[in-house]
Short mmCIF file of C-alpha atoms and ligand atoms in Angstrom, two decimals:
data_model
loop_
_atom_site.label_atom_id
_atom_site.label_comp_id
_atom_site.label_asym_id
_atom_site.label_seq_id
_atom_site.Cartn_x
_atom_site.Cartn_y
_atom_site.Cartn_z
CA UNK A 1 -36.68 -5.67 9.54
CA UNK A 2 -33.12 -4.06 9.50
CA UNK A 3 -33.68 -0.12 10.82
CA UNK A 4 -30.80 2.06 9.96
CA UNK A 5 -30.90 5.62 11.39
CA UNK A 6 -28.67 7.95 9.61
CA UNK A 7 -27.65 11.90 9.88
CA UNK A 8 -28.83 13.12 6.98
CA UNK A 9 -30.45 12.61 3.03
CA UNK A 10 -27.12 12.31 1.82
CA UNK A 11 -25.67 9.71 4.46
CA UNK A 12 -29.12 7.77 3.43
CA UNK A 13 -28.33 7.93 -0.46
CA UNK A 14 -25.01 6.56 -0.23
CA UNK A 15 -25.85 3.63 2.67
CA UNK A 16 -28.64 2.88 0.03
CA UNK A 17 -26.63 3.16 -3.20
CA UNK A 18 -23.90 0.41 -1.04
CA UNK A 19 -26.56 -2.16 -0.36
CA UNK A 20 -27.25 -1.72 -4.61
CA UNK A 21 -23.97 -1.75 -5.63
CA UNK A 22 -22.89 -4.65 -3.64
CA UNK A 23 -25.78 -6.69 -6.09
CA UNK A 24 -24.97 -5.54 -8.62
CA UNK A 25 -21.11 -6.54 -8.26
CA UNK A 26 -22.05 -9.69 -7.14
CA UNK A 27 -24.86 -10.70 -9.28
CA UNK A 28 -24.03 -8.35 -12.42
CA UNK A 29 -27.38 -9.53 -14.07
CA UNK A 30 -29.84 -8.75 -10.97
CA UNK A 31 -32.74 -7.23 -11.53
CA UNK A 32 -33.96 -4.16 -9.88
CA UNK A 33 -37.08 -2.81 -8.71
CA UNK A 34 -36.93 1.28 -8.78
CA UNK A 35 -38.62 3.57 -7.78
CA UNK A 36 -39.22 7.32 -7.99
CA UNK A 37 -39.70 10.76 -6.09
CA UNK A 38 -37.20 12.99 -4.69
CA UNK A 39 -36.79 10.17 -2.11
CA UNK A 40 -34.14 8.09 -4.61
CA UNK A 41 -32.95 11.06 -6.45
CA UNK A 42 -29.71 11.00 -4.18
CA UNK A 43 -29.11 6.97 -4.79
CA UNK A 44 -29.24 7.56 -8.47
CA UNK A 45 -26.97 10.47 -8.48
CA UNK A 46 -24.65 8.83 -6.25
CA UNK A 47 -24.92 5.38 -8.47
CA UNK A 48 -24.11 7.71 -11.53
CA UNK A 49 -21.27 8.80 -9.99
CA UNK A 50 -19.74 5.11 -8.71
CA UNK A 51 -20.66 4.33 -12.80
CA UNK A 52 -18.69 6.96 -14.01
CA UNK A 53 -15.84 7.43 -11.07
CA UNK A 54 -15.72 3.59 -9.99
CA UNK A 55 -16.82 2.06 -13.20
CA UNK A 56 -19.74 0.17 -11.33
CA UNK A 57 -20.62 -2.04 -14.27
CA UNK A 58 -24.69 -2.35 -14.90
CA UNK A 59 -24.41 -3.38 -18.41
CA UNK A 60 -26.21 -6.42 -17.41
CA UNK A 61 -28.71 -5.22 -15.23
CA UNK A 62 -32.43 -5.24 -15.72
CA UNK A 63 -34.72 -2.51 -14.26
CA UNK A 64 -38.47 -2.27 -13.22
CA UNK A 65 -40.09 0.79 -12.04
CA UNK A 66 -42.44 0.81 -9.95
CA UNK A 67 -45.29 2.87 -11.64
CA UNK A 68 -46.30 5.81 -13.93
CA UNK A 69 -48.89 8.42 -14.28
CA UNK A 70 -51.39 7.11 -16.61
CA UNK A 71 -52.07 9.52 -19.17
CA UNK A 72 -48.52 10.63 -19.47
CA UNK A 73 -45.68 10.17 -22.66
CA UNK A 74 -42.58 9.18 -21.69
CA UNK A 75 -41.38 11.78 -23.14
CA UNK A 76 -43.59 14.50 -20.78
CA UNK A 77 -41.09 15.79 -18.25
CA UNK A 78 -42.98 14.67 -14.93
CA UNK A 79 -43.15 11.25 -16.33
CA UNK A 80 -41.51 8.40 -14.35
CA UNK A 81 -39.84 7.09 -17.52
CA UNK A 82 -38.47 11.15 -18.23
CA UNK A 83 -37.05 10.87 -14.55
CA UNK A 84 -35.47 7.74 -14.64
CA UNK A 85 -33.83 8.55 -17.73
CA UNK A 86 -32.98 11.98 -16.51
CA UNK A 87 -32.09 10.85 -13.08
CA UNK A 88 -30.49 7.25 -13.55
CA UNK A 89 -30.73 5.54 -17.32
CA UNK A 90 -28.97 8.10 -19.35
CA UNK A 91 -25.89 8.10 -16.69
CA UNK A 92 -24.61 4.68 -16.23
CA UNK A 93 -24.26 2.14 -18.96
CA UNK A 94 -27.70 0.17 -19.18
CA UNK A 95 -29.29 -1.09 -21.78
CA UNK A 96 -32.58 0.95 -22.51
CA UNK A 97 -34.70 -2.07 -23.92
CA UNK A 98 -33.72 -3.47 -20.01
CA UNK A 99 -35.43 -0.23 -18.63
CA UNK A 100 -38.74 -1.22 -17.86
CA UNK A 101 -40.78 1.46 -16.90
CA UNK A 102 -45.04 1.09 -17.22
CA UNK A 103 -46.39 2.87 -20.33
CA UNK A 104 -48.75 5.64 -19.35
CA UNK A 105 -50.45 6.21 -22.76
CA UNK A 106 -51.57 2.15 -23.14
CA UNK A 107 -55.05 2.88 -24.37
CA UNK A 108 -57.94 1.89 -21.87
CA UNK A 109 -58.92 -1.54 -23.44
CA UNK A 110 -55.15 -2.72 -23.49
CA UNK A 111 -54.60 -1.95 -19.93
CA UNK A 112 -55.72 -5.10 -18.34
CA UNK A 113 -53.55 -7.07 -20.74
CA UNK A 114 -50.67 -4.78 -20.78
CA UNK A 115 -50.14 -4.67 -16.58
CA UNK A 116 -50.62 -8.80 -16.69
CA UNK A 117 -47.70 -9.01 -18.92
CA UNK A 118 -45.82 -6.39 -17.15
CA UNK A 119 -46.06 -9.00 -14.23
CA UNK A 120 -44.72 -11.62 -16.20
CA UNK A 121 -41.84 -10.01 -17.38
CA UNK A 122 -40.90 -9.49 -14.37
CA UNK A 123 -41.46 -13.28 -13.74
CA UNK A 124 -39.74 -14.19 -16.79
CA UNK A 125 -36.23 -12.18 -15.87
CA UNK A 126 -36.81 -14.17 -12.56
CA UNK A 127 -38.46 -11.48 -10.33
CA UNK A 128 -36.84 -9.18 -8.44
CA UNK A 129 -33.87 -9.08 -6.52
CA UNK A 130 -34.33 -5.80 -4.74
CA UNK A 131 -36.82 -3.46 -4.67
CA UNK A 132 -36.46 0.38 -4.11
CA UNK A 133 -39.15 1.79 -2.06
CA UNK A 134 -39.95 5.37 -0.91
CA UNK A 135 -43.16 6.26 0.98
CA UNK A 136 -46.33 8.71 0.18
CA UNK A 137 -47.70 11.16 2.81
CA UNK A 138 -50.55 9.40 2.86
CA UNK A 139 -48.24 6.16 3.50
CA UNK A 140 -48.50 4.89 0.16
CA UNK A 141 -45.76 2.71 -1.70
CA UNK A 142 -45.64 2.59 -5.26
CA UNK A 143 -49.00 4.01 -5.65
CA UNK A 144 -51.04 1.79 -3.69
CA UNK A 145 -53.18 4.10 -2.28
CA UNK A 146 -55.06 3.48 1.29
CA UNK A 147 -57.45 1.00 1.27
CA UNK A 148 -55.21 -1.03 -1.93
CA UNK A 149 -55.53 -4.78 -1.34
CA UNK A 150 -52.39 -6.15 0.66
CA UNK A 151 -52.56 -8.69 -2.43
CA UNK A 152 -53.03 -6.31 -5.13
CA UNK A 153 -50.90 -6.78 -8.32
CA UNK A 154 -50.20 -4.28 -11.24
CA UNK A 155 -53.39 -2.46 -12.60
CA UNK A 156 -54.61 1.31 -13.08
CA UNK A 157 -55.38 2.85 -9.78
CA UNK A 158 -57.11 6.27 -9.02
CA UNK A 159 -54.80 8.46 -7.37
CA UNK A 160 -56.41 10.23 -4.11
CA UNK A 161 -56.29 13.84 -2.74
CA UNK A 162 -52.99 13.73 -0.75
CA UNK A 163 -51.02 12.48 -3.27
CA UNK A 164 -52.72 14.55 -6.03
CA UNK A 165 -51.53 17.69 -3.67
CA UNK A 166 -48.42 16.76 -2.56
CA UNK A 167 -47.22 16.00 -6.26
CA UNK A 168 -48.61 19.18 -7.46
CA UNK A 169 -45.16 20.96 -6.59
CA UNK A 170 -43.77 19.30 -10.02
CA UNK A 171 -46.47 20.74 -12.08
CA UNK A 172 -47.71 24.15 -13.36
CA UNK A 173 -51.11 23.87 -10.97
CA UNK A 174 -52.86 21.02 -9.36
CA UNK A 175 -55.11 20.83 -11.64
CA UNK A 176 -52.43 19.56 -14.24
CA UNK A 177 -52.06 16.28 -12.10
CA UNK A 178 -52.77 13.36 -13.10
CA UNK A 179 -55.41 11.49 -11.73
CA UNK A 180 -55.03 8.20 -12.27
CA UNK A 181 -51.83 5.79 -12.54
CA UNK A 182 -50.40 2.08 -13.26
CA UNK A 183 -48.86 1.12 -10.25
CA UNK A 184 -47.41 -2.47 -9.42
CA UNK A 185 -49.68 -3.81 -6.36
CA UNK A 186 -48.60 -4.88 -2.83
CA UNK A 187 -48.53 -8.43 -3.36
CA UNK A 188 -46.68 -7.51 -6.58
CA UNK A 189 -43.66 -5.63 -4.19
CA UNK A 190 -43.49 -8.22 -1.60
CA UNK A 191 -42.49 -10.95 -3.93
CA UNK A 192 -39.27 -9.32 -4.41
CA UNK A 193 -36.69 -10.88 -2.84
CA UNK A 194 -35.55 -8.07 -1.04
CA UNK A 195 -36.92 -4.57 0.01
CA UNK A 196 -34.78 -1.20 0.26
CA UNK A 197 -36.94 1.12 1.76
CA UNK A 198 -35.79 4.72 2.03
CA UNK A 199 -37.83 7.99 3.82
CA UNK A 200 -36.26 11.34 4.89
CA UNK A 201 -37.39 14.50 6.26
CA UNK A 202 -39.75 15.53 9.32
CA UNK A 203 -42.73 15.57 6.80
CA UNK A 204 -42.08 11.68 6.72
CA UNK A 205 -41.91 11.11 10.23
CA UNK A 206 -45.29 9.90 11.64
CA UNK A 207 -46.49 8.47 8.89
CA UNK A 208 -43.11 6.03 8.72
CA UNK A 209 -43.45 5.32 12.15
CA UNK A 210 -47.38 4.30 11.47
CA UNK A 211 -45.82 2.02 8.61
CA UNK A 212 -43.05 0.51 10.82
CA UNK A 213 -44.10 0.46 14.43
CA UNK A 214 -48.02 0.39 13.96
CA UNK A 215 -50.27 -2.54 12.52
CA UNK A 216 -50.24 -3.58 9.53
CA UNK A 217 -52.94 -2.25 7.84
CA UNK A 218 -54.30 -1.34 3.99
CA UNK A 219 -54.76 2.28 5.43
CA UNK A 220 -51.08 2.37 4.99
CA UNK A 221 -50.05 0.35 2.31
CA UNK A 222 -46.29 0.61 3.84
CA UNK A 223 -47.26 -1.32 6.81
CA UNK A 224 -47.21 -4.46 4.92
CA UNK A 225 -43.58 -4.57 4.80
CA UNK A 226 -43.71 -5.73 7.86
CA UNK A 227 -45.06 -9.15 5.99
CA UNK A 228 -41.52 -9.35 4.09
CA UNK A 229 -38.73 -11.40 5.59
CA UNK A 230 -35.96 -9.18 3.97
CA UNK A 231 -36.52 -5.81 4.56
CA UNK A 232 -33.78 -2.76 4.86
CA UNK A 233 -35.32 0.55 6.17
CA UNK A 234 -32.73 3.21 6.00
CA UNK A 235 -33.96 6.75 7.65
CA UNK A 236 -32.46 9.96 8.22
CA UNK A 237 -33.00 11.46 11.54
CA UNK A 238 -35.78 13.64 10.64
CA UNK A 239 -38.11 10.88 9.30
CA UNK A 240 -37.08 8.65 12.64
CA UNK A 241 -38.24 11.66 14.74
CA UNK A 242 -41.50 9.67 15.89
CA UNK A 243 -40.85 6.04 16.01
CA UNK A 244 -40.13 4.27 19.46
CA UNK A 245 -37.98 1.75 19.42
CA UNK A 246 -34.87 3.60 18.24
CA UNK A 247 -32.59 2.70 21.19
CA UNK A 248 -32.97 -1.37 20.17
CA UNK A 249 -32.63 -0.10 16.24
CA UNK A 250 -29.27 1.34 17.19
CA UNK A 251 -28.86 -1.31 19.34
CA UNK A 252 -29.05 -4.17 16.24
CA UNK A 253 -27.02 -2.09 13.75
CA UNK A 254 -23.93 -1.36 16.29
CA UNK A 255 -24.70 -5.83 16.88
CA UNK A 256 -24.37 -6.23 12.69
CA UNK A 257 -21.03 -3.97 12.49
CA UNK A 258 -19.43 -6.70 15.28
CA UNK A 259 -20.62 -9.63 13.88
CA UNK A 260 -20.40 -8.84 10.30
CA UNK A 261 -24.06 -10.24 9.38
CA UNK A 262 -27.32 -8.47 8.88
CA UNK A 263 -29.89 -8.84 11.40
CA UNK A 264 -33.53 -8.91 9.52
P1 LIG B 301 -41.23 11.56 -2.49
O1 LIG B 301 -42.47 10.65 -2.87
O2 LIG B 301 -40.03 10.71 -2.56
O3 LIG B 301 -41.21 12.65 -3.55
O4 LIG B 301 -41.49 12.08 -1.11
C1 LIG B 301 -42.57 9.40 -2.30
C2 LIG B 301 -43.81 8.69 -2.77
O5 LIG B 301 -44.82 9.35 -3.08
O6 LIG B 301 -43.79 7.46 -2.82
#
């Protein structure tokens, strides 16, 4: 795992946005794996800006998103597919039938159907080549809630108390939440080839330090990146606040700038 410690939320989103933008100048047909939250806001804007400044090409690229509240239209504006489109899509040059973003009204009786073949398209435009991860309170990613299966694929999941209250600041009251999603599992996210995973902010900081440092464990769905051989973690200093190991983290990035590699 590749531990970057950075100043601040913006320093984050544009070390994040490099590590995209290299793919998707070097494969221009990659396929990414996105993810939303005020976490990525800054990567989007700043990939918006390298579209419309640098011409950073993504006419070719293929997007999956993570999850979506079930319940909601895309057109609702606290639905994932509103805020990608808002915050990403409608800025840079994609196609929108390569925007792949779960639907939240499937009816009930489709829903098993509709998340297996959200899996295989995903198979089909030969999985992932980097996923975008942020991380809950409750140490969440995607919405695999504590106590998710390790293994768990794309389904409808109930979404629990922490995360109900902690995404209440986007709506009118808590009660407008909703309360259940469609959420790509764990096993789902670790078969991508390659994880970005991105937390700022005190708020963050024991719980990503639980995710990175402690076991790996379904209480903290995050923890199971520790499983995945190609994992970038890139932190400002307020979400590093509580982990341990910083002086070998700082160590191994000052070791990649000399010898021009990554160290995973
Ligand atoms: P946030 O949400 O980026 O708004 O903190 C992260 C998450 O719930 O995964």
């Amino acid at each position: 795992m590749r531990v970057l410690i950075v100043k601040d939320y913006d320093e984050m989103s544009k070390k994040a946005a490099d590590i995209v933008a290299e793919l998707v100048k070097r494969k221009p047909n990659c396929v990414l794996g996105l993810a939303t939250g005020s976490t990525p806001e800054g990567l989007y804007s700043e990939l918006v800006r390298r579209h419309k400044e640098e011409g950073l090409d993504f006419s070719k690229v293929i997007t999956f998103n993570l999850d979506e509240y079930y319940g909601l239209p895309g057109t609702h504006p606290q639905s994932y597919r509103y805020f990608m489109n808002e915050k990403l899509f409608n800025g840079i040059n994609i196609r929108k039938e390569n925007t792949l973003v779960p639907d939240g009204k499937v009816p009930i009786k489709d829903i098993e159907k509709f998340c297996k073949e959200y899996e295989e398209k995903i198979k089909k435009a030969g999985g992932i080549d980097l996923q975008v991860l942020g991380i809950g309170g409750d140490g969440h990613i995607a919405f695999n809630e504590p106590g998710s299966s390790l293994s768990s694929r794309t389904r409808l999941v109930a979404l629990n108390e922490q995360t109900i209250k902690d995404n209440s600041r986007f709506f009118s009251s808590v009660d407008d939440v909703p309360k259940y999603a469609l959420s790509m599992g764990v096993g789902t996210i670790l078969e991508a080839k390659e994880l970005l995973f991105l937390a700022n902010g005190e708020k963050k900081a024991e719980v990503v330090a639980k995710a990175i440092e402690g076991p790996i464990t379904s209480s903290i769905t995050a923890s199971a990146l520790q499983l995945h051989p190609k994992v970038t973690v890139i932190l400002d200093e307020g979400a590093a606040k509580m982990l341990s190991r910083v002086s070998f983290y700082k160590f191994a990035a000052e070791a990649e700038e000399k010898i021009g590699m990554k160290l995973f």
